[in-house]
Coordinates of C-alpha atoms and ligand atoms in Angstrom, one line a residue:
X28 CA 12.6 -6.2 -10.6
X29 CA 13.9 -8.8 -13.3
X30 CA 13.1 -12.7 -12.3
X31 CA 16.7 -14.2 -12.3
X32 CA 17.9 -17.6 -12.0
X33 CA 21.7 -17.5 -11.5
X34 CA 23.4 -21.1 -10.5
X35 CA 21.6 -23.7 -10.5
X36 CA 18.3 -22.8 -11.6
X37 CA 15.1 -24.6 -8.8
X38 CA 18.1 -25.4 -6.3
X39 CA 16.9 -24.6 -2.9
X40 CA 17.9 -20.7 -1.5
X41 CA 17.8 -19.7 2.1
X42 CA 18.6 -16.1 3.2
X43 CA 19.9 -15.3 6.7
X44 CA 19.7 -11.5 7.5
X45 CA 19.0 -9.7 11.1
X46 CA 16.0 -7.9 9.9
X47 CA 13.6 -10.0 7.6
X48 CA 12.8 -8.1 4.6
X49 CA 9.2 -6.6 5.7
X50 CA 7.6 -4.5 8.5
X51 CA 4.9 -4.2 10.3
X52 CA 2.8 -1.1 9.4
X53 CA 0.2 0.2 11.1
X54 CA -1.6 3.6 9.5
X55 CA -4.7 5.2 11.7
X56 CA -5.6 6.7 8.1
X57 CA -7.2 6.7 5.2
X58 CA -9.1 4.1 7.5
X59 CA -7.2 1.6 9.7
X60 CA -4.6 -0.4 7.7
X61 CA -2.1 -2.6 9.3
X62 CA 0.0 -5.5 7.9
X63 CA 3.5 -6.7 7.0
X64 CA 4.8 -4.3 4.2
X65 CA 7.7 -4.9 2.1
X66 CA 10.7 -2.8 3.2
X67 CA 12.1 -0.3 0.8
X68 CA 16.0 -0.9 -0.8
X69 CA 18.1 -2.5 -2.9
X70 CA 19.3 -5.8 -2.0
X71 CA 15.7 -7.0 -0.8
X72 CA 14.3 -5.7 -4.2
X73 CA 17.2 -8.1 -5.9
X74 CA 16.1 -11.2 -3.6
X75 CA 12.8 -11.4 -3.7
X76 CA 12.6 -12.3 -7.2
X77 CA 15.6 -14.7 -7.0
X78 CA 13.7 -16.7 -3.9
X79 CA 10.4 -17.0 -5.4
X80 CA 11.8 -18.5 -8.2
X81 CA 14.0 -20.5 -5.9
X82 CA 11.4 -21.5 -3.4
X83 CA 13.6 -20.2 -0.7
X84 CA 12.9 -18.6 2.8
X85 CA 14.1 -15.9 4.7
X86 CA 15.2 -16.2 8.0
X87 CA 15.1 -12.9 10.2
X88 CA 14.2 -10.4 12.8
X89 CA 10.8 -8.9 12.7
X90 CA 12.2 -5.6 14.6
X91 CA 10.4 -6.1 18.0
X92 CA 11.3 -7.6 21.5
X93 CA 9.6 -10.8 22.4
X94 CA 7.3 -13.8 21.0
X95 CA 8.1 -13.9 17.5
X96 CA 5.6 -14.4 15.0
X97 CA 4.8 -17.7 14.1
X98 CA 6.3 -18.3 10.0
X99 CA 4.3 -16.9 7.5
X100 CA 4.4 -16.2 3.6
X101 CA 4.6 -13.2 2.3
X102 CA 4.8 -12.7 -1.8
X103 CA 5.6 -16.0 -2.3
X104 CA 8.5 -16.8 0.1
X105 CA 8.4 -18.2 3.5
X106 CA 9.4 -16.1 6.4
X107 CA 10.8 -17.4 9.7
X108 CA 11.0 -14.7 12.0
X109 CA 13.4 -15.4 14.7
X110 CA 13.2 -14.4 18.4
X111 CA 14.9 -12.0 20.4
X112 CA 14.1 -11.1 24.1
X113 CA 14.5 -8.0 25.5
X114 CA 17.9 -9.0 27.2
X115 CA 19.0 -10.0 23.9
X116 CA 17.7 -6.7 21.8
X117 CA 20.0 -4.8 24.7
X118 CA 23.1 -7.4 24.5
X119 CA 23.4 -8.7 21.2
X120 CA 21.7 -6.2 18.8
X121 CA 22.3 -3.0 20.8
X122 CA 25.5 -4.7 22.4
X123 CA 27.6 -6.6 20.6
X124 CA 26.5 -6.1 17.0
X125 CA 26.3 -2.1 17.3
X126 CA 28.2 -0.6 19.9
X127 CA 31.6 -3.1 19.5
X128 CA 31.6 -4.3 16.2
X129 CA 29.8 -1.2 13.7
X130 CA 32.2 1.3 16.0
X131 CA 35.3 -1.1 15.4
X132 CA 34.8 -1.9 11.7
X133 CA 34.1 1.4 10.8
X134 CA 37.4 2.5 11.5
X135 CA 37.2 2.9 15.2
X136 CA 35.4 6.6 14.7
X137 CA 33.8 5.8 18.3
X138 CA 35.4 3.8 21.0
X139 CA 33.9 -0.2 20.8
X140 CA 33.2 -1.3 24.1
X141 CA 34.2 -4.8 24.3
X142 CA 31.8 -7.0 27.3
X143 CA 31.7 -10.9 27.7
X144 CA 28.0 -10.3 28.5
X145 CA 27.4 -8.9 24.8
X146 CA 29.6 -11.3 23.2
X147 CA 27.6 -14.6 25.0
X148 CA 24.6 -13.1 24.0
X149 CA 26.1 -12.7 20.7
X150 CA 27.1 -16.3 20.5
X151 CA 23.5 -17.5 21.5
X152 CA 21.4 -15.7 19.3
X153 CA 24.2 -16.6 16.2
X154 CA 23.4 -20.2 17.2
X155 CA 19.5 -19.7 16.6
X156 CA 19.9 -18.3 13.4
X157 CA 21.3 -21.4 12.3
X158 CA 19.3 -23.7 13.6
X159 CA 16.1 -22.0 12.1
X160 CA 18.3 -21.9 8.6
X161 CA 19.1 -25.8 9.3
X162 CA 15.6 -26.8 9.7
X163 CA 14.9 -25.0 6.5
X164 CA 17.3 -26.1 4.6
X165 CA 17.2 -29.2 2.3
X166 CA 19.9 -31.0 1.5
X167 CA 22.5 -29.7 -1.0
X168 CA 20.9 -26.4 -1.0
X169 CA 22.4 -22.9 -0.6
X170 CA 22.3 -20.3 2.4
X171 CA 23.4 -16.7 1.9
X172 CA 24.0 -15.2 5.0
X173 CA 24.3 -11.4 5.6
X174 CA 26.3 -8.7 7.9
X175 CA 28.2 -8.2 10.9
X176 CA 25.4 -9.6 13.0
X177 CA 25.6 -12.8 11.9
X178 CA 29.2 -13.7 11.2
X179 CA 29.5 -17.3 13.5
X180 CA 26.4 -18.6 11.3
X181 CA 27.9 -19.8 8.6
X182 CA 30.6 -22.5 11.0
X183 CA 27.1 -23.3 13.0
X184 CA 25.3 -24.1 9.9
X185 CA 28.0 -26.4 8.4
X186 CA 28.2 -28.2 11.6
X187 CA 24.8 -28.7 11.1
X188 CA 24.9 -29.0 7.1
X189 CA 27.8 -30.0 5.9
X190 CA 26.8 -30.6 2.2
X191 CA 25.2 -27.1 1.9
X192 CA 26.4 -24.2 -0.2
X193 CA 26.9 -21.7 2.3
X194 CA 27.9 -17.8 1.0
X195 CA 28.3 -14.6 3.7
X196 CA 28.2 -10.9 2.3
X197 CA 29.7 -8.4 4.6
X198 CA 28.0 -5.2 4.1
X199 CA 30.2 -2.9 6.2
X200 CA 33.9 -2.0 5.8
X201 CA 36.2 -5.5 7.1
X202 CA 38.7 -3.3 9.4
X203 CA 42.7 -3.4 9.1
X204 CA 44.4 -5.6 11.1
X205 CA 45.6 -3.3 13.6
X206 CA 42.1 -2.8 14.4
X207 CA 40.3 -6.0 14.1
X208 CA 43.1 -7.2 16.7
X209 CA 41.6 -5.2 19.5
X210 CA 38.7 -8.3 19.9
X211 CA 39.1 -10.3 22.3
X212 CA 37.3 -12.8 20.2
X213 CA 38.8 -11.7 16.9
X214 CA 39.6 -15.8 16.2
X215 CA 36.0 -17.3 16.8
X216 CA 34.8 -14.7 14.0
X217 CA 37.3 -15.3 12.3
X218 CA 36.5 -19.2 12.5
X219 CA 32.7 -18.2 12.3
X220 CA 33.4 -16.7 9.0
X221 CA 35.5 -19.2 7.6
X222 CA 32.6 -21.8 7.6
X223 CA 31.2 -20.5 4.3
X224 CA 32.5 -21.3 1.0
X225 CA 32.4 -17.6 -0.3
X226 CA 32.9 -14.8 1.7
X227 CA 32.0 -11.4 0.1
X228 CA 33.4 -8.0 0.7
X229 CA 32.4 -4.3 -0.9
X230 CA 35.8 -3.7 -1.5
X231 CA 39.2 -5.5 -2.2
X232 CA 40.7 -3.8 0.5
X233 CA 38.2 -5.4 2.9
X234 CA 38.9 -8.7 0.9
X235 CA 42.7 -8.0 1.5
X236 CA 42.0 -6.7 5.5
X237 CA 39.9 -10.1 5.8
X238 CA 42.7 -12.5 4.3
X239 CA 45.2 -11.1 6.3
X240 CA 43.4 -11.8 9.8
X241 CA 42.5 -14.8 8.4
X242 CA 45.8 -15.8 7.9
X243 CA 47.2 -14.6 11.1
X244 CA 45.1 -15.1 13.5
X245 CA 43.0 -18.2 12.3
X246 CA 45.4 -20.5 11.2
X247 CA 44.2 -20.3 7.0
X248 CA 46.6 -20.8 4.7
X249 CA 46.4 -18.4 1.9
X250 CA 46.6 -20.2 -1.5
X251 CA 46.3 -16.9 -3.7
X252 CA 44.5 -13.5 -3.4
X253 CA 40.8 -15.4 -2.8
X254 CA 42.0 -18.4 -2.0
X255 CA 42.2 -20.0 1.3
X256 CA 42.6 -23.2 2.9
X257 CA 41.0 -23.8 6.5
X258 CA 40.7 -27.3 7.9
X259 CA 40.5 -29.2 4.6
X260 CA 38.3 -26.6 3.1
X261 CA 39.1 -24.0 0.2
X262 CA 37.3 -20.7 1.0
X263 CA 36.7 -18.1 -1.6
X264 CA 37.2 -14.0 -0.3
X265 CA 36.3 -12.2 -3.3
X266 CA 34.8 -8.5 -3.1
X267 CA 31.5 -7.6 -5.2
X268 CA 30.5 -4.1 -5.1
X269 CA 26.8 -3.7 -4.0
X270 CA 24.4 -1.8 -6.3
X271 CA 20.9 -0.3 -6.9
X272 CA 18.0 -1.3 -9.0
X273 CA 18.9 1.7 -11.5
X274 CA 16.0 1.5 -13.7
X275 CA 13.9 1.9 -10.7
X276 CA 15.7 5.2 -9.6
X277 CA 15.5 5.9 -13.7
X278 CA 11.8 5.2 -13.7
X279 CA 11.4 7.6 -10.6
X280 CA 13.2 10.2 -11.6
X281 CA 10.9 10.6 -14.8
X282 CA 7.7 10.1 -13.2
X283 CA 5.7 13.1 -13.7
X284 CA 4.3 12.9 -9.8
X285 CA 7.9 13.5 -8.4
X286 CA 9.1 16.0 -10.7
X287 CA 6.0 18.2 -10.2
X288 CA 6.4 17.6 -6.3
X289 CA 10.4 18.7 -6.6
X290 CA 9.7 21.4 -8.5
X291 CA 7.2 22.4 -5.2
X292 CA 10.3 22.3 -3.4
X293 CA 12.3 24.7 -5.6
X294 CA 9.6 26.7 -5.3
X295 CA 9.3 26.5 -1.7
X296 CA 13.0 26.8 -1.0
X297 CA 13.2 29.8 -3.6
X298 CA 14.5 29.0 -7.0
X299 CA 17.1 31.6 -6.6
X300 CA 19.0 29.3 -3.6
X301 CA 20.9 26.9 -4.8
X302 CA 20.6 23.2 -2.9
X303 CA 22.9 21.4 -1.5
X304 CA 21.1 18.0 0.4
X305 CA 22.3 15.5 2.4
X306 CA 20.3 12.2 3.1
X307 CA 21.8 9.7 5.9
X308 CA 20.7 7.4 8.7
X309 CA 21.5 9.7 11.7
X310 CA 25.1 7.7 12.6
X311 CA 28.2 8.9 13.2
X312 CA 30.0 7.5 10.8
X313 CA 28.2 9.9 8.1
X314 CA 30.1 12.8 9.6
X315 CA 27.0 15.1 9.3
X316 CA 28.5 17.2 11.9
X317 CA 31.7 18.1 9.5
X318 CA 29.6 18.3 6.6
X319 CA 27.8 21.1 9.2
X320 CA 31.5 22.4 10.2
X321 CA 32.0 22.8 5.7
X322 CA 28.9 24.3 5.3
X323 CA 29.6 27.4 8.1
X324 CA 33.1 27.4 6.5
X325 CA 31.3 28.5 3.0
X326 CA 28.5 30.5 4.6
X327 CA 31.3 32.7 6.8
X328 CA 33.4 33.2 3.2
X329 CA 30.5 34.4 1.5
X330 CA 29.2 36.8 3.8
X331 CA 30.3 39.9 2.3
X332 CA 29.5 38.4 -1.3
X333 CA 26.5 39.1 -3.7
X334 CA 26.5 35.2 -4.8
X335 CA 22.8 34.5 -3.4
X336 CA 23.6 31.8 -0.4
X337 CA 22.8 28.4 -0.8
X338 CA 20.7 26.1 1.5
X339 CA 21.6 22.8 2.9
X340 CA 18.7 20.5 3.2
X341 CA 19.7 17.9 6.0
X342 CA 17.1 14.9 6.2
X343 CA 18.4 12.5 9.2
X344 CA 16.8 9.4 9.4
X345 CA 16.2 8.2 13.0
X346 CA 18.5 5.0 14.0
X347 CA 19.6 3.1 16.9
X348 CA 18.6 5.7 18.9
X349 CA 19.0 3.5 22.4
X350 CA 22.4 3.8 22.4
X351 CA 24.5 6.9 24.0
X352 CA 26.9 7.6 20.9
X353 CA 23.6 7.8 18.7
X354 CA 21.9 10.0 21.3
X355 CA 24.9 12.4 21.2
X356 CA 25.6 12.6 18.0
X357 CA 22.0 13.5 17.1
X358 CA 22.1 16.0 20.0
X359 CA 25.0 17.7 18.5
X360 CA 23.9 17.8 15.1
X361 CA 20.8 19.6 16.3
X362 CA 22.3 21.9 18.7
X363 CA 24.6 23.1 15.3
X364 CA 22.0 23.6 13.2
X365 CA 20.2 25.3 15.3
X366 CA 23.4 27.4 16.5
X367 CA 24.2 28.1 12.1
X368 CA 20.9 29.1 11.9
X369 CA 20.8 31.7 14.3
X370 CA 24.2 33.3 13.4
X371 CA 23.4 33.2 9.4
X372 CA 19.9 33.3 9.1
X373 CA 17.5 36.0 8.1
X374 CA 13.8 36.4 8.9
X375 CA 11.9 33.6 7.1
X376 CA 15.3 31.9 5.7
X377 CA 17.1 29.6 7.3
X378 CA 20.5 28.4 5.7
X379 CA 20.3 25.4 7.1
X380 CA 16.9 22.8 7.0
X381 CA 16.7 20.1 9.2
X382 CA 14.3 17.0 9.0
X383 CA 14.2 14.0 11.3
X384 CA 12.3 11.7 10.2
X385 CA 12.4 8.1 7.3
X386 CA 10.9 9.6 4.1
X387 CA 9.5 7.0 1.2
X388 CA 11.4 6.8 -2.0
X389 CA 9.2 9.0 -3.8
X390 CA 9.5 12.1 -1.4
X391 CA 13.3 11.0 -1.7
X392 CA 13.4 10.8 -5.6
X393 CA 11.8 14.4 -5.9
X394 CA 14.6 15.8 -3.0
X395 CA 16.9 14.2 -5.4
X396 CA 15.9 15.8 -8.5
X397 CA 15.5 19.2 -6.8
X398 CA 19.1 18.7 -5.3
X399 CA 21.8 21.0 -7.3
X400 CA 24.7 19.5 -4.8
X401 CA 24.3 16.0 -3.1
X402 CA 26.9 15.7 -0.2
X403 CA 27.5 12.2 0.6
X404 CA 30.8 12.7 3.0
X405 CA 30.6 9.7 6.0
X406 CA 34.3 8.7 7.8
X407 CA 33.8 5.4 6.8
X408 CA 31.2 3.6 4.8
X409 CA 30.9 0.2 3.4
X410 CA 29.3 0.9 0.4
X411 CA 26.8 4.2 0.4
X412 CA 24.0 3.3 -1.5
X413 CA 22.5 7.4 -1.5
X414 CA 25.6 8.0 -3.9
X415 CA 24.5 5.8 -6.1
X416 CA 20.7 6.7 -6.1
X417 CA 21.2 10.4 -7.0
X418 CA 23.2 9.6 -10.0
X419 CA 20.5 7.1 -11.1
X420 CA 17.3 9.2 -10.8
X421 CA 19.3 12.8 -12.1
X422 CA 17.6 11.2 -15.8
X423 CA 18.0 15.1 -16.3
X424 CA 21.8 14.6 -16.9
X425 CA 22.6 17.4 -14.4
X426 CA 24.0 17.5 -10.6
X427 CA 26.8 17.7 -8.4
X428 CA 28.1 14.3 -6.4
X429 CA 30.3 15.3 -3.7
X430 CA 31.5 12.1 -2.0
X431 CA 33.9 11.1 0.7
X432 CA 37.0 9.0 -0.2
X433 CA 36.5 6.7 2.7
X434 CA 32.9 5.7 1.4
X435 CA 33.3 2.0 -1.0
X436 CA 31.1 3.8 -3.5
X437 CA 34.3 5.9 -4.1
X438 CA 36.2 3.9 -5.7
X439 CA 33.8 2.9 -8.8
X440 CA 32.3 6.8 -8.7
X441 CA 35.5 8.4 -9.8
X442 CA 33.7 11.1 -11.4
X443 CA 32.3 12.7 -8.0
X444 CA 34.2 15.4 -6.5
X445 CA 36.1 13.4 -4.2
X446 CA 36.6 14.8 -0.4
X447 CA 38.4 14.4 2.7
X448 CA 35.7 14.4 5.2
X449 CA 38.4 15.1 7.9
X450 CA 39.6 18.5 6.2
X451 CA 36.6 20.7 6.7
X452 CA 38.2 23.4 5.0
X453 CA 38.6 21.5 1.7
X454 CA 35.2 20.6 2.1
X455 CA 33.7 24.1 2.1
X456 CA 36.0 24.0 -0.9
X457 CA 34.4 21.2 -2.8
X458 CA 31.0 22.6 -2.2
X459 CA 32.0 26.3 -3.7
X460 CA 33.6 24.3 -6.2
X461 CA 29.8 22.0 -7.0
X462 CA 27.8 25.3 -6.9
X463 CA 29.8 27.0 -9.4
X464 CA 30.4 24.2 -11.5
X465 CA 29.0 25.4 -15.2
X466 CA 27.2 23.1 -17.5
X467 CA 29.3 21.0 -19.2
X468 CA 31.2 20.0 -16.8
X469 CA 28.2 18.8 -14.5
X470 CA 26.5 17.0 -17.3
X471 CA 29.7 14.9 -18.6
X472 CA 30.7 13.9 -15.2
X473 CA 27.2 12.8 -14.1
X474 CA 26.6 11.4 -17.5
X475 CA 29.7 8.8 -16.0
X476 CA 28.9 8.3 -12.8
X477 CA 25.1 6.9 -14.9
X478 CA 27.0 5.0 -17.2
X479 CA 29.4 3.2 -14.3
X480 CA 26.1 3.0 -12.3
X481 CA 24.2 1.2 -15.3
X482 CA 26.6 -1.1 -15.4
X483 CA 26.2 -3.2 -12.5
X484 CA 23.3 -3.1 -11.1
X485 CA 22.0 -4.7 -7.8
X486 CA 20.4 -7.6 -9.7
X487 CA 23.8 -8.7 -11.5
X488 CA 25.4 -8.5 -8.3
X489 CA 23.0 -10.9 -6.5
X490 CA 23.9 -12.9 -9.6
X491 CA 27.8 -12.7 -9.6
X492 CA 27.7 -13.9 -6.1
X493 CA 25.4 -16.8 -6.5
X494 CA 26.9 -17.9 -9.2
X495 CA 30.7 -18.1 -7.1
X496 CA 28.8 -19.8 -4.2
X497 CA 27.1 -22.4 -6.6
X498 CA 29.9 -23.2 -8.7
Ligands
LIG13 C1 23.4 -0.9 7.8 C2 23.7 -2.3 8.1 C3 22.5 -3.2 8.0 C4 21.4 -2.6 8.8 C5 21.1 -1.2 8.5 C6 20.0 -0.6 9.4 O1 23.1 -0.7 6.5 O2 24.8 -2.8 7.2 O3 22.8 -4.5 8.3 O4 20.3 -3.4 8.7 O5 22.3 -0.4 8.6 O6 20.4 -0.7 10.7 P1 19.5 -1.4 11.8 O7 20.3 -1.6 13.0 O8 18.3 -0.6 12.0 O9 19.1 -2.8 11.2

């Protein structure tokens, strides 16, 4: 990462996200090795260097139930892990945060269930949040607080700190109003939001879905497009695009270890087959199961053909597997794999292969490479950072990006081939269409989708977004 010193350079940085931006790793092997390890992705790649420099903490979840760990540093920046009992993983995380919000701002895809007992819980563990960011706050300075879990932190932390500089980023999709209206609590959030003096969005029409409730159901008066007035406060609702570190990707995708272990995959798979891969946290929102529904679709038209079939390479990466709609979507994912399998597989070759399991960002840079097709095709997604990764490590110049309309990433990568993830059939379309693309074609559009990728990476959005919060 590049050191960068947006705003006010020395001036004090907090960061408020659930998860704090390491794990604890224990490996039996090559001898017994345990400690807090850095965790893998973008934006925590982009903040590190930004909080060193700005002698900032982190405030966050360490991912287990209980005693929290007492504040520690870790590569230079203070971490203040915050506490959640069991009660609260069960409530608030598993609860609130993921089984009525992530369903309801992602378009509703599964029902949100909506309980006073989450939303207290909810309340209580937003309060704490604060309060740790209060006490580490100095006066003046800046707070950046992140995602749906934490969306009444920034009105508890200007009670608290009324001078501070207080910014929120919403990572996921901000739902239309005739959604967001189904909350019983839809104006505290509101009012929890509005205590920050820039609120961030992927997309504009988030920014516009947000200003609208705003202005509805919270009383703000709307002064223009990102402008609002709430109780003698201007608020800014601007959206800013997350990105990747692309020269990371870049760097991967030429490094001589990953393209000897993805051409062991070509080889493995059989260089005839074409690829077509699909890399997601196993959540419903991906719609993995159409993709599934697309892929029989091809595999059924091609059965009397002599185009050699291709194989889809599904890697699922466990998530949130305590609650039921995770449990059954994962069950039904497998069940249809296994069921594709069996009606179009031969001896030794399976059409369809299946890992579930997190794999590190070299194993995923040499799937990337080895990947002719990469289908990115979720119902809804904020952003979808795995669209933006292939592009940056294809260094090669060649591949296929077939991505969903209803991802954010769609509406910068207008050079993918853009899908419906609702109309299977044109799906199995889009994929014929991606493995019988010729040359040229591939190489100019993914020599776009590089450029637009280049362009803005994650470090100048950290940047951008300081820069509104501190000015
Ligand atoms: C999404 C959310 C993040 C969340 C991540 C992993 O990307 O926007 O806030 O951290 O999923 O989910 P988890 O529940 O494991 O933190």
């Amino acid at each position: 990462g590049r050191p960068t010193s947006p705003g006010e350079r020395g001036k004090q940085l907090v960061v408020v996200a659930n998860r704090l931006p390491v794990s604890w790793i224990e490996r039996e092997s090559p001898g017994r090795q345990y400690g807090w390890e850095t965790s893998p992705g973008g934006l925590v790649s982009a903040l590190l260097p930004i909080l060193r420099e700005r002698a900032g903490a982190w405030i966050g979840w360490s991912g287990a139930a209980g005693q929290a760990p007492e504040p520690f540093d870790h590569q230079g920046i203070r971490l203040r892990p915050v506490q959640l009992s069991a009660e609260e993983l069960e409530l608030f995380y598993l609860g609130f945060s993921n089984a009525t919000l992530w369903p309801l701002y992602h378009d509703s895809v599964r029902f949100p269930e909506f309980r006073r007992s989450w939303w207290r819980s909810y309340v209580d563990v937003n309060q704490r949040y604060a309060e740790e960011a209060a006490r580490s706050l100095e006066d003046g300075g800046t707070v950046w607080v992140h995602d749906y879990q934490l969306q009444l932190v920034p009105a508890a932390l200007r009670e608290r700190c009324p001078n501070a500089h207080i910014g929120f980023f919403l990572h996921i999709p901000f739902p239309p109003g005739e959604l967001f209206a189904q909350l019983p609590w839809r104006r505290q959030l509101l009012e929890g939001l509005l205590g920050a003096d820039v609120v961030g969005f992927q997309t504009e029409l988030g920014r516009r879905n947000f200003v609208t409730a705003a202005v509805r159901y919270a009383d703000a008066r709307r002064i223009d497009d990102e402008v609002l007035e709430w109780r003698g406060r201007r608020i800014v609702a601007r959206s800013y695009p997350i990105s990747i570190d692309f020269t990371a990707f870049a760097e991967l995708g030429a490094d001589p270890a990953v393209r000897s272990r993805s051409e062991e995959i070509r080889d493995r798979l059989g260089r005839e087959r074409k690829i077509i891969l699909g890399v997601d946290r196993l959540d419903y929102t991906k719609g993995i199961d159409k993709r599934l529904k697309a892929f029989e679709t091809l595999l059924a038209r091609r059965v009397n053909s002599d185009l050699p079939s291709p194989v889809l390479v599904q890697i699922a990466v466990p998530s949130r597997e305590l609650i039921p709609d995770y449990a059954e979507i994962r069950e039904r994912v497998e069940s249809y794999v296994g069921q594709i399998n069996g009606e179009y597989g031969t001896l030794g070759r399976a059409p369809i292969e299946y890992h579930y399991k997190s794999i590190d960002q070299r194993e995923l840079a040499a799937w990337y490479l080895a990947a002719d097709v990469l289908a990115v095709t979720p119902l809804r997604d904020g952003m979808n950072l795995v669209a933006k990764e292939y592009p940056a490590t294809r260094v090669d110049g060649d591949g296929v990006l077939v991505l969903s309309e209803f991802c954010g990433a769609a509406h910068e990568l207008v050079d993918a081939l853009l899908v419906n993830p609702h109309d299977v059939d044109g799906m199995a379309h889009s994929f014929e269409r991606a493995l019988s693309m010729d040359e040229e074609e591939r190489r100019t559009r993914m020599g776009s989708l590089r450029d637009q990728i280049a362009s803005t990476d994650v470090y100048a959005w950290a940047e951008g977004f300081l820069e509104d919060l501190n000015r």
